[in-house]
Structure formats: structure tokens, C-alpha cells
Amino acid sequence: MKKFTFLILLLMIIVVKSQVTCGTPQNGIVQGFRDINNTNYSNTPICINVQFHIVRDSNGSGGVSNAFVDQIVNLLNSKFNQHNIYIRNAGVDYINNSNFYNTNDSYFSSIVATNNNPNAINFYLVNSCSNWAGRAEQIVSRNLVIVNSYAQTGVSAHELGHCINLWHTFHGSPAEPSSGSCAEAINGSNCNSCGDYVCDTPADANVGATQGYNPDLTNIMSYSPPANLDHFTSLQGVRMRDALDGSPVLQQVKSNLCGGITGESIICPNISSTFSISNPNNYQVFWSVNSNLSVVGTPTNSSIVVKSATSTTSGMGVITATINGSTFNYQVWVGKPNIEVQLNSNSNYVDIDLISGEGNNITLQGINSTTWTKTASTNNGQAGGSGFSGFGHGPNLYWTVTLKITASNSCGTTEITRVITPAPPGPCNETLKLTKISKNNYEAIIIDPCSGSNTTSTSKQINTDNPITAELINMSGVRVAIFNKNKFDLNKYNKGYYIIVVTKNSKKIVQKILIE
Ligand SMILES: [Zn+2]
């Protein structure tokens, strides 16, 4: 019996050890800093300061090294950079306190009050804790404590995620009974208001892939073995960026010192241009460029010289630098503009947008002027434009205009000639409706979503290959009359109830009417 109890105890220890044990309170106030579907969400890099506090025994022994901290920064950047969040090591200090070194949750407040840097997320590294592997002060906060042996696992990113407004993927489920929140439905239908409030993380009840759940057990905010905690989803990234944009608590942790590449926004053929990266610690920098650029000479740990790949290159250049675990990309336009038109029409009017010929944002090409010139037309088509937008129109759907468009930047002028014409009518689903317009007079209306209006023109219908037909059938089932037009006068027929069947192409309506 004793052996059995011991085995169960051992099993429990193994289970606990194999998962994240997180001490972050899960019953805090739920804060959303922006509608997560907000399309105006900006994608500029956000740099945050993280201040490291290495806790040692009271006599100054123990504690991790600065190199260990560098590895934590690298690991955090490898998880956060893809969401355009960059982690900056804002400094390392030491706290000698045996109660903090081998600690428990009752010391949490005292630990995070020590050497606290108000302009950083404060990251305390302790030797052991009897309650958890890591804890953030609360969800949205500037303080977290991690046990050293977990600091180079996903637990560090997990607790930092809590600081930046992420909840557990199983938040509100029975696995967090006192959260005061609601569980996400298995189909995710309530994903905006329950669970972790993030819609691209599958519902999770911390029961694995059972009971109908199919959770992502490699998500950093799940309870999985630390080695499995791999990534944040893109909407978790958005939620963190929104918190960094909007949370008053987090405003002061942002920095502009994460580095990044600086240089010209446009380079012209045969001209070399230098791009720099701030690298005060002279870490090794790994540079690369895309196929629109070529490297001149040998890059250093602070700069790279590039030029256009060929004398006719016209496209987006990308310079990439990897430094201390962070990857920075810099976009520079190479050469003359690369333009194309995009037409949007659902009638005889055409919107013309000038777009990038290679799919990126046209405003990145350094374009300082455009011209729009009509060089030919048919069927009285008209067209023109200015800047990046133009228009075309004509009396019907069968006109054309030949437009010459030029765009210039500091490298030169690009000219394109395009024939503008409205899109042909689409496979629009017409619907029919029979309406009474006066005593014993009826009208069949075609509701045509392509024209944007109801079509009732009799002459138009009779001249088409498939005109409207309307059959008048009496209550004995005998066809009394047939009309090949959409308005019909029934005054000459006997009074009483009839059936009218209106047919247009494959559409048919059947309606009972009374001739008075
Ligand atoms: Zn947690």
C-alpha cells in the first residue's frame, strides 16, 4: 500500500514537472486595448526594455551569468520578433537575498519591489520556488519572476506573454475554476468574449485532444511541457501589440533602442548606398540581401554597402541583418517605378487604381509625379486620373479608352499604356417579382443585382432572346392567355381567381391573383 501511494506521488510529481507551472493570477481584470479585428492596426516594430535581476544567495554566491541572460534575450526575440516585438536587454543587476534565492510565492511582492526599473519589464531570476516555475505579477504588468532552470525554455516567453495581456489558452475552462471567466466553446463561436479572447487559438480545456477538443499544445500560452512551448499565434501577436500600443502600464517599457537598419528609402542603378545598424556591443551581424540588390565589398558589424542588382532593376530591395538573436528587415525601393493598373467596375463606370507592378505598396516607390493621358477611345469612352487614382466611363458597357500613364521617381520615369473598358456583366442572379400596379394591371419586375436597379423596360425584355413570359391560368388549370411582356392588363378576362406563372430564363414565380 505504501509503495502504491509512493508511486502515485511520484506520478503526480512527474505530471507537475512535465507541464508549465505558472503562478500568474488568472482572475484579474480582462482588458482589451483595441478591437482585435481592427484593420488599422499598425505593423511598425515595437521595442521593449527588459531589465534582468539576477537573484543570488545572501552571501553573493549562486545566480546565473550574463551570458545566460543573453541567451534568454535571444530566445525571447526568436519568439517575439515574428510579431514585430523586439526585446532589448536594458541591463543586469544583482540581488543578494536567500529568501528570494530559494523562494516561495509569499515573497513575490518583495522580490519585484527590489531594484525595480519603472521603464522596463522587470525579469527576476531565482534559484527555486516551491509554488511555480514562473509568475507574472498579473495579466498586464511590468514584473515577472522565473526559476533559473526554466528560464531558457518557453516559460520565459509564457510569463512575458502574461505581462503583455495574454491569458492561458484554456482560460475560463474548468481547468481554471476560479478565473471568473467563461470557457471558449469547442467550435470557437464565442472566441472574442470567452477563453483567451484570441480567435486563432483553438479551444482548450487543458485536457489535451480529448472530449472533442483539438488544442494547439505547442502554443506558448498552453500548459504543455516547457520544451514544447513553441510559438504565439498571429492574433496573440496582435493582442500583445495592441496592449503595447494602448496599456498605460506598458507605455513606459517601450524603447527606441532595439536597433534596426537605417539608410536611404530609394536607390538608383549604379549608385552604391550605405545602410547602417546600431550595434553598440559590436555583436556579430549576419547580413543578407534579396535578388534586387547586390552587396558591394564586405559588410561590417555596423554597416553594409549595396547597389541595384542590374542597371534595369525595378523592384523592392530587402536588406536583412541578424544580430544577437534579432532579425531586422529593411525595405528600399530599387530603380524606376514599377506600375500597373487595377480596374474595379460594376457598371459603365470604372475605378482605376495605380498599383505596384510587383504587388507591394505603391507608396514605397518614391513616386513624386504621375500623368494620365487619353490617347484613343471607342464608343465615346472617357478616362483620366491624377496621383494614384483614375476613372473611366461611357454611355454603356461597350466603350474603351486607351490610357498612357507615367510615374516618376528620383531614378526616372516609367510609362505604361493600357486599354480601359468596363468588366462584362457577371453571372448575376436575377430574381422576379410580380406587383400589382393598378386594378387588374400587373407588372413583372426583374431585380438585377448587376444593374443596381430594378429592370422593368418592356421593349428591352421583348428584344432579348429569353423574354419574360407570363401565363394566365384559371382555377381549372386551363391557360387563358400568355403575354411576352412584363406589363399586362387583365381587365378583359372574367372575374375570379387565377394563377399567374412568370418565367424569365430559368427563374419562375407562381402567384395567385384576383381579377376584379
Ligand atoms: Zn501562465
PDB file of C-alpha atoms in Angstrom, residues 17 64 68 125-129 132-133 146-156 226:
ATOM      1  CA  LYS A  17       7.166  18.655 -13.609  1.00  0.00           C
ATOM      2  CA  VAL A  64      23.170  32.920 -13.413  1.00  0.00           C
ATOM      3  CA  PHE A  68      22.849  33.104 -19.615  1.00  0.00           C
ATOM      4  CA  LEU A 125      15.817  35.090 -11.988  1.00  0.00           C
ATOM      5  CA  VAL A 126      15.603  32.938  -8.823  1.00  0.00           C
ATOM      6  CA  ASN A 127      17.135  29.567  -7.997  1.00  0.00           C
ATOM      7  CA  SER A 128      13.993  27.743  -6.883  1.00  0.00           C
ATOM      8  CA  CYS A 129      10.400  28.322  -5.904  1.00  0.00           C
ATOM      9  CA  TRP A 132       5.722  27.668  -9.519  1.00  0.00           C
ATOM     10  CA  ALA A 133       8.263  27.731 -12.356  1.00  0.00           C
ATOM     11  CA  ILE A 146      11.309  32.851 -13.316  1.00  0.00           C
ATOM     12  CA  VAL A 147      13.123  29.900 -11.774  1.00  0.00           C
ATOM     13  CA  ASN A 148      16.569  29.678 -13.406  1.00  0.00           C
ATOM     14  CA  SER A 149      16.104  26.100 -14.617  1.00  0.00           C
ATOM     15  CA  TYR A 150      13.040  27.195 -16.645  1.00  0.00           C
ATOM     16  CA  ALA A 151      14.430  30.486 -17.941  1.00  0.00           C
ATOM     17  CA  GLN A 152      15.784  29.030 -21.178  1.00  0.00           C
ATOM     18  CA  THR A 153      12.507  27.290 -22.013  1.00  0.00           C
ATOM     19  CA  GLY A 154       9.177  28.585 -23.288  1.00  0.00           C
ATOM     20  CA  VAL A 155       8.300  29.529 -19.686  1.00  0.00           C
ATOM     21  CA  SER A 156      10.110  32.875 -20.093  1.00  0.00           C
ATOM     22  CA  PRO A 226       8.186  23.659 -21.355  1.00  0.00           C
TER      23      PRO A 226
END
